[in-house]
CSV table of C-alpha atoms in Angstrom, one decimal:
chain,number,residue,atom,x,y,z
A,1,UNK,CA,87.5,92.3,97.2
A,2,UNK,CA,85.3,94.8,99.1
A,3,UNK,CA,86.8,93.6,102.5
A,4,UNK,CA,90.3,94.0,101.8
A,5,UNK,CA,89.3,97.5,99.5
A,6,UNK,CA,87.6,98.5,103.5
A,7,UNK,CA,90.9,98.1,105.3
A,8,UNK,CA,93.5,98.9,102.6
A,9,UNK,CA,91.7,102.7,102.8
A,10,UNK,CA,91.3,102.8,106.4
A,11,UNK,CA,94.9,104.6,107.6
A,12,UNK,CA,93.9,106.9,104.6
A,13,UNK,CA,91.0,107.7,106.3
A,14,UNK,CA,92.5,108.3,109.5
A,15,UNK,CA,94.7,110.7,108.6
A,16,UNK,CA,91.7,112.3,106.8
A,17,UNK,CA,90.5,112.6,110.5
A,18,UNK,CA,93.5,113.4,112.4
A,19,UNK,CA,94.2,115.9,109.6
A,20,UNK,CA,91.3,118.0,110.8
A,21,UNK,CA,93.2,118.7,114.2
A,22,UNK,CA,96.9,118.1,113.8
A,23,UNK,CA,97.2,118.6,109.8
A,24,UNK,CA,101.2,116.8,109.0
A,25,UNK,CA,103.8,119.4,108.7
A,26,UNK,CA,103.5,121.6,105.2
A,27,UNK,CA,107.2,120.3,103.7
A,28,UNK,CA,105.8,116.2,104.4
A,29,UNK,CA,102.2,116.2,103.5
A,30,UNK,CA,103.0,115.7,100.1
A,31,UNK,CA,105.3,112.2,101.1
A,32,UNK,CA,103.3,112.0,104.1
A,33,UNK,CA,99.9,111.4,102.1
A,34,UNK,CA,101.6,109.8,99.3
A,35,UNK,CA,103.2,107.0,101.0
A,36,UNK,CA,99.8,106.2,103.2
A,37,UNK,CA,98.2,105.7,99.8
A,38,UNK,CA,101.5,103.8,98.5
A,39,UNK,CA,100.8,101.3,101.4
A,40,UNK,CA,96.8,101.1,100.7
A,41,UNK,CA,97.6,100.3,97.2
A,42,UNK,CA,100.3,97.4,98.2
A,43,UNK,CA,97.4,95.7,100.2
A,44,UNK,CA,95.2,95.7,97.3
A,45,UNK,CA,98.3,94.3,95.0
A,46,UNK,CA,99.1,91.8,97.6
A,47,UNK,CA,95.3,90.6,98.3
A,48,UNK,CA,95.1,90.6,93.7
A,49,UNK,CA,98.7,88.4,93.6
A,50,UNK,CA,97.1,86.0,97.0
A,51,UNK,CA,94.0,85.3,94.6
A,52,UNK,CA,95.4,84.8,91.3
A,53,UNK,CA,98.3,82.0,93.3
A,54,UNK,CA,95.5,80.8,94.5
A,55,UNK,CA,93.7,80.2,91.2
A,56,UNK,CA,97.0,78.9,89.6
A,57,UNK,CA,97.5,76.2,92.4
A,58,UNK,CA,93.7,75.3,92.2
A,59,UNK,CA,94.2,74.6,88.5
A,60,UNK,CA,96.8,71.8,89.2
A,61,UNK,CA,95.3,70.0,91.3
A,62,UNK,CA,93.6,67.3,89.0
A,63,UNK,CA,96.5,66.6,87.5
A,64,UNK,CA,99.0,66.7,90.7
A,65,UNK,CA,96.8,64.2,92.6
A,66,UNK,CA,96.9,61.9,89.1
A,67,UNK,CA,100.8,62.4,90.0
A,68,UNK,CA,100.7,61.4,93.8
A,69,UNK,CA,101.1,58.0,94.9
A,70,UNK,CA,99.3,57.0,98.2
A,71,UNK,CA,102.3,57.7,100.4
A,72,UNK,CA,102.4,60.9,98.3
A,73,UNK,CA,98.4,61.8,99.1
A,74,UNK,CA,98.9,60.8,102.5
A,75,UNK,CA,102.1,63.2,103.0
A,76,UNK,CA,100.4,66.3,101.2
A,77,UNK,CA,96.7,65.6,103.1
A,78,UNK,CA,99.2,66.0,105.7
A,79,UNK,CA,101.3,69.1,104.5
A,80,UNK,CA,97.7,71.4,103.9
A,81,UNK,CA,95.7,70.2,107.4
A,82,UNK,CA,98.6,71.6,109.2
A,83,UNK,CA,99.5,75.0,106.4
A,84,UNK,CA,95.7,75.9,105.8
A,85,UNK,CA,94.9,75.8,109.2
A,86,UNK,CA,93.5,79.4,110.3
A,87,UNK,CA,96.1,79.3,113.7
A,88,UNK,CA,99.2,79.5,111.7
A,89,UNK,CA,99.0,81.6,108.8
A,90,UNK,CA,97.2,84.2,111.4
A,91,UNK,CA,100.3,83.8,114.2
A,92,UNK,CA,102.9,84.5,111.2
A,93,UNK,CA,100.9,87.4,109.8
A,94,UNK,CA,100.5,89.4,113.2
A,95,UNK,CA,103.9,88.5,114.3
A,96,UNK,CA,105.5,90.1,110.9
A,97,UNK,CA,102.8,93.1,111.0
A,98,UNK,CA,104.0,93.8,114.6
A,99,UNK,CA,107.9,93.6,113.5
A,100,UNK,CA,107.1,95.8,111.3
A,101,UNK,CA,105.4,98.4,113.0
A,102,UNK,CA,108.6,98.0,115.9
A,103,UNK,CA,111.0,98.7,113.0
A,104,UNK,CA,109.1,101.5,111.8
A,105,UNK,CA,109.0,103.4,115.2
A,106,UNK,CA,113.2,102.6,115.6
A,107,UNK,CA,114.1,103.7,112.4
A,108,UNK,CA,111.6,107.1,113.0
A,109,UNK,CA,113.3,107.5,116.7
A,110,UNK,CA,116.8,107.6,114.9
A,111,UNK,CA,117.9,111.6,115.1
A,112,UNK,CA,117.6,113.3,111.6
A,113,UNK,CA,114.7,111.3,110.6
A,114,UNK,CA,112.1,113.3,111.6
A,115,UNK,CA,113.3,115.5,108.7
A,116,UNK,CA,112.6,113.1,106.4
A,117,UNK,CA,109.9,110.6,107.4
A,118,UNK,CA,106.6,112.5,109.3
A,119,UNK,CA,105.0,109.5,111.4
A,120,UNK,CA,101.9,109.3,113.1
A,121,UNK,CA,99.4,106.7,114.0
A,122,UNK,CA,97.9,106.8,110.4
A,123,UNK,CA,101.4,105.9,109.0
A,124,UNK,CA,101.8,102.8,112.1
A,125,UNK,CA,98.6,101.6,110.8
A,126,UNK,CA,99.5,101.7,107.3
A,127,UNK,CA,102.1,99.8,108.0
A,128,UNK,CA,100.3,97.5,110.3
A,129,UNK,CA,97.7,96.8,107.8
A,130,UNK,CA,100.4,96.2,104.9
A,131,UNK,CA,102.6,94.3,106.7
A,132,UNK,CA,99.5,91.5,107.7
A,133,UNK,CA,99.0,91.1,104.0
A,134,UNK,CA,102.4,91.0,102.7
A,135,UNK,CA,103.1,87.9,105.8
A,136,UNK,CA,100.6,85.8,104.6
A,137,UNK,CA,101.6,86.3,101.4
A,138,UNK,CA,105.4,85.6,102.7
A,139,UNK,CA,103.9,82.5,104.7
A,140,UNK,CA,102.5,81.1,101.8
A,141,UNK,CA,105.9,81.8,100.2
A,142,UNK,CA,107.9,79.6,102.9
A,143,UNK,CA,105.1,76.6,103.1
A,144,UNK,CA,104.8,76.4,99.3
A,145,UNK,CA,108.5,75.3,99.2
A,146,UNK,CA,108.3,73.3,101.9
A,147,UNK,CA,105.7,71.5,99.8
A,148,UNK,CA,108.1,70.7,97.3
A,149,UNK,CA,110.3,69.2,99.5
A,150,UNK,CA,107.4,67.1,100.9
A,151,UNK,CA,106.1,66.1,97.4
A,152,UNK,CA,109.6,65.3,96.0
A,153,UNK,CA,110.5,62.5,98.9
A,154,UNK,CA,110.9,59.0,97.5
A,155,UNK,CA,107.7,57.4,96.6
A,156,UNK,CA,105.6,60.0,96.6
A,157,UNK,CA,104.9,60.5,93.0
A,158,UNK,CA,104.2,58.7,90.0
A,159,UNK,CA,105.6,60.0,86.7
A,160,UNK,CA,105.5,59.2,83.0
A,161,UNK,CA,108.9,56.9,82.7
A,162,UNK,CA,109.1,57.7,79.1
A,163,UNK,CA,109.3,61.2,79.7
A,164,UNK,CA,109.2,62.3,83.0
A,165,UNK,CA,109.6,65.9,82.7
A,166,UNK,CA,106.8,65.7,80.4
A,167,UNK,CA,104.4,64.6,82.9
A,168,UNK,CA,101.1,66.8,83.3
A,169,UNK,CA,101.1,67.8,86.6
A,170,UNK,CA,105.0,67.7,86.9
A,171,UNK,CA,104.7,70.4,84.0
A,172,UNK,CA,101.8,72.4,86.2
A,173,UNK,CA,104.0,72.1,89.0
A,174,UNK,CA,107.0,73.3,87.5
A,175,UNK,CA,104.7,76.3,86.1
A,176,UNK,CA,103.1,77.1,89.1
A,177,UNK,CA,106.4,77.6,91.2
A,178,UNK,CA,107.6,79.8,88.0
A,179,UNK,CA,104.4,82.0,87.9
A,180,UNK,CA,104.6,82.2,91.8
A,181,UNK,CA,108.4,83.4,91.6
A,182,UNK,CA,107.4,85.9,89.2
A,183,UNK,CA,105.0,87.5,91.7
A,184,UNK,CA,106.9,87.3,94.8
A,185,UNK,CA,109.6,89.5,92.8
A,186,UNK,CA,106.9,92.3,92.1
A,187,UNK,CA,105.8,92.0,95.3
A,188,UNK,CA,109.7,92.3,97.0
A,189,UNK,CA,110.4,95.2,94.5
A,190,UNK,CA,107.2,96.9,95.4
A,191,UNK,CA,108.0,96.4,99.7
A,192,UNK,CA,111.3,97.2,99.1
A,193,UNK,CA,110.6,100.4,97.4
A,194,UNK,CA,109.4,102.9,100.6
A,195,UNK,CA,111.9,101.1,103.1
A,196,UNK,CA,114.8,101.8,100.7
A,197,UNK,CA,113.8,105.5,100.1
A,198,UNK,CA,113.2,106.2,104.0
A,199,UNK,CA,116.7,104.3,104.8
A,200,UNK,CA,119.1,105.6,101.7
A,201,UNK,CA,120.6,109.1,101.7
A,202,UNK,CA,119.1,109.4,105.2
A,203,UNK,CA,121.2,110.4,108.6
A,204,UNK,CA,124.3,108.3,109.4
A,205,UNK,CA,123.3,105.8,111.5
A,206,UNK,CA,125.0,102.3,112.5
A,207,UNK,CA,121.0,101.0,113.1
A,208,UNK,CA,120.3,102.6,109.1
A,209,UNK,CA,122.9,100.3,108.0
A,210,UNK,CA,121.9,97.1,109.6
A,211,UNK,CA,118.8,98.2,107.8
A,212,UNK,CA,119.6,98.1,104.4
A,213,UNK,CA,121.7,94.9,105.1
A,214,UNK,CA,118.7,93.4,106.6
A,215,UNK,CA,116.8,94.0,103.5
A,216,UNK,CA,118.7,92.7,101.0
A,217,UNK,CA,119.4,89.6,102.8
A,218,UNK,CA,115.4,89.3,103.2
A,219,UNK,CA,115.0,90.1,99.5
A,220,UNK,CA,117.9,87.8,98.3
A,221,UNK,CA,116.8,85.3,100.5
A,222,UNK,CA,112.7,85.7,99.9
A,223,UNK,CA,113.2,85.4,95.9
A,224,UNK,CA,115.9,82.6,95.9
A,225,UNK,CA,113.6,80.0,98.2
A,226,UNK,CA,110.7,80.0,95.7
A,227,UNK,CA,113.4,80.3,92.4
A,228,UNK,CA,116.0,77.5,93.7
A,229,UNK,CA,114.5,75.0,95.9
A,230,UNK,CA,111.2,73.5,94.2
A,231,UNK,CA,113.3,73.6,90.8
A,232,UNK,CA,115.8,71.8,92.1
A,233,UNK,CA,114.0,69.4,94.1
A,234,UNK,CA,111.6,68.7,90.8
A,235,UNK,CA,114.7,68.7,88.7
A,236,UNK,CA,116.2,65.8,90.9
A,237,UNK,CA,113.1,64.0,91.0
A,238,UNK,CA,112.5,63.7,87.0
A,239,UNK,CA,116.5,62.8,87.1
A,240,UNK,CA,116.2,60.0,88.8
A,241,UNK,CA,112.8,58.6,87.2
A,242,UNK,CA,114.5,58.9,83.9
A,243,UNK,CA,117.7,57.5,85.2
A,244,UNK,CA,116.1,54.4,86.4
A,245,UNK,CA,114.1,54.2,83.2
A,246,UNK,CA,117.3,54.2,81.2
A,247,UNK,CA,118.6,51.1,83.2
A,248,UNK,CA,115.3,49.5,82.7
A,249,UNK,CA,115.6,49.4,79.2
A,250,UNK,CA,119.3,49.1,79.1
A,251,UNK,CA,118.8,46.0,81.1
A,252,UNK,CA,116.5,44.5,78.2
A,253,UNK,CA,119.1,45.5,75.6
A,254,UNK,CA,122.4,43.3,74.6
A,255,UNK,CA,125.5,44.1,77.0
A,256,UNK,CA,127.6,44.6,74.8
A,257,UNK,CA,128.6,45.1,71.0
A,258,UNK,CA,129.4,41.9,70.2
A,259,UNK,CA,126.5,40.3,71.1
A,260,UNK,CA,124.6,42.6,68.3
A,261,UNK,CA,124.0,39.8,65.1
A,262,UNK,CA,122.0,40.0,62.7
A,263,UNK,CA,120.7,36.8,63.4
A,264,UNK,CA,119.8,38.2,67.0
A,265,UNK,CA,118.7,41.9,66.6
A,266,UNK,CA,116.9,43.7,69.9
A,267,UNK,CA,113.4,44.2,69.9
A,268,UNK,CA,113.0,47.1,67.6
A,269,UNK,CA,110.6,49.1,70.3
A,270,UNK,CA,112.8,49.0,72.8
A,271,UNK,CA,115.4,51.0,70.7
A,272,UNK,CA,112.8,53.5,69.6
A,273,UNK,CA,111.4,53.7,73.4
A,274,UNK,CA,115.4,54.1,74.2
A,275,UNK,CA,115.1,57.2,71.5
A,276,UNK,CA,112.3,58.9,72.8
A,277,UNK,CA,113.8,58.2,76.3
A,278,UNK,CA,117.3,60.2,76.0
A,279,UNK,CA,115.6,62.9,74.2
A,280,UNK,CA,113.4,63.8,77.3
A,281,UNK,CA,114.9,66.9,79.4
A,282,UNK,CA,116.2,65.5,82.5
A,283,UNK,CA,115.5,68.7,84.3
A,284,UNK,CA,112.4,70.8,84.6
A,285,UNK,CA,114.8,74.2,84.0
A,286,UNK,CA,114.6,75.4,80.7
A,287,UNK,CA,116.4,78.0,79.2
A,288,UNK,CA,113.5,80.3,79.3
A,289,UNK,CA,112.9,79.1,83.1
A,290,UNK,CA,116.6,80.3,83.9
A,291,UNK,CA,115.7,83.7,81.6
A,292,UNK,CA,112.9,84.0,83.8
A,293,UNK,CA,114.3,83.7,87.3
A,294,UNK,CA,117.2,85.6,86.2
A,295,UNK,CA,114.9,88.6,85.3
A,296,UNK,CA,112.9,87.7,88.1
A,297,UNK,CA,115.7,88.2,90.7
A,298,UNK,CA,116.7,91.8,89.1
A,299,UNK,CA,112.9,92.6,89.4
A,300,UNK,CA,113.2,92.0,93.0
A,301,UNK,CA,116.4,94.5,93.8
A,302,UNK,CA,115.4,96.7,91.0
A,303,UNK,CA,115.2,99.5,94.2
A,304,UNK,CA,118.8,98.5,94.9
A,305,UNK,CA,119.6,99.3,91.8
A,306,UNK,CA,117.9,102.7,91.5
A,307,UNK,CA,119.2,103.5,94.7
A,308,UNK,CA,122.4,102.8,93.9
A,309,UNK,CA,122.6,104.5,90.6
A,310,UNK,CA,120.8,107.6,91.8
């Protein structure tokens, strides 16, 4: 934690030093100071919410490769040499931090802002630094859901047939994407904040507007991939295991009604299996899952909705 603690407090200490001969303007040091330590802060959020994923996924793991078949092991030995490679998570975090910092320096050139927003090269490395953490943590976002597209292909897992929802590392699966959901909608609200503030209220400005409309597509977009797609792709997958389970059985069971005698009953297990069977969820949703996501997705445009009713 001491590297990240290092660089989340070094535009602070910047404009410490630049403060000495070029102090910010008297009406913005208040906002001006306040926002560099805003952004310090995120980093150390971002770098807390990267290690306790991290932790979550690592907890699984027994019990998602007991779920794997070979072709399954094969496709996710695959999925994390390529994700976890050092070459692609650093690309996609420099490329976002340097987006950033571009968007940061148009929306300060627009006329009226300077009123508002005092920038200097404490605030573009603020922004630099932030934005670095906040891609890999938005990286990790995009290749985690990829990964359960990858895991969720035919053949590539191996789950209870009596209860397929109900198997361990389907269930830790199903969790982690929750848990990780839940975070990425902090971690939206909490980058959405200081753009939204800069951007609303501020000078009319077609660029302003493509702004905000650029934001909440990012935001809608960012928290519906990790709430949608992995419970939808598990969902599918525990479907059709317990689908093909049901014919199994049904297959073993008379055809029709007339064929039932007393003379020629079924096999009594195969009627209880049958039971236990159709009482197994079909889905890994819950109704406390779709509580969650739903209060996960208002967490995430909670700053639209201040902004709005302000």
């Amino acid at each position: 934690m001491a590297a990240p603690l290092v660089v989340a407090s070094a535009p602070v200490v910047l404009a410490i030093v630049l403060g000495w001969r070029s102090p910010p303007p008297q009406q913005s040091a208040v906002a001006y100071y306040g926002w560099l330590i805003y952004f310090s802060l995120l980093v150390l959020v971002v770098t807390a919410f990267s290690w306790w994923g991290v932790k979550i996924f690592y907890q699984l793991t027994p019990q998602l490769e007991k779920m794997l078949s070979v072709a399954g092991r094969g496709a996710y030995d695959r999925w994390a040499n390529i994700t976890t490679a050092t070459g692609p998570q650093l690309s996609f975090s420099m490329l976002f931090s340097v987006v950033s910092v571009v968007a940061i320096r148009v929306a300060a050139s627009v006329p009226g802002m300077s009123q508002r927003l005092y920038v200097d090269q404490a605030s573009y490395l603020a922004v630099l630094v932030a934005a670095f953490f906040i891609g890999g943590g938005v990286y990790w976002i995009v290749v985690g859901t990829t990964l359960s597209i990858v895991l969720t292909r035919p053949g590539h897992l191996i789950l209870h047939w009596y209860a397929p929802a109900h198997t361990p590392g389907m269930e830790l699966l199903s969790r982690c994407y929750r848990m990780g959901f839940y975070g990425s909608s902090v971690g939206v609200a909490l980058c959405l904040f200081p753009l939204l503030a800069w951007a609303y209220d501020g000078p009319d400005s077609t660029l302003l507007l493509i702004v905000k409309i650029a934001l909440f597509l990012t935001a809608a977009t960012a928290t519906s991939l990790i709430a949608v797609i992995p419970q939808w792709r598990l969902s599918a997958v525990v479907a059709e295991r317990r689908r093909r389970s049901l014919e199994d059985i049904n297959a073993l069971l008379p055809d029709t009604v007339e064929r039932v005698s007393d003379g020629d009953r079924s096999d009594p297990s195969l009627l209880a299996w049958l039971q236990v069977l159709t009482t197994t969820p079909a889905t890994t949703v819950k109704e406390s899952t779709v509580a969650g996501l739903l209060l996960g997705m208002a967490t995430a445009l909670l700053p639209y909705i201040i902004k709005i009713l302000a």
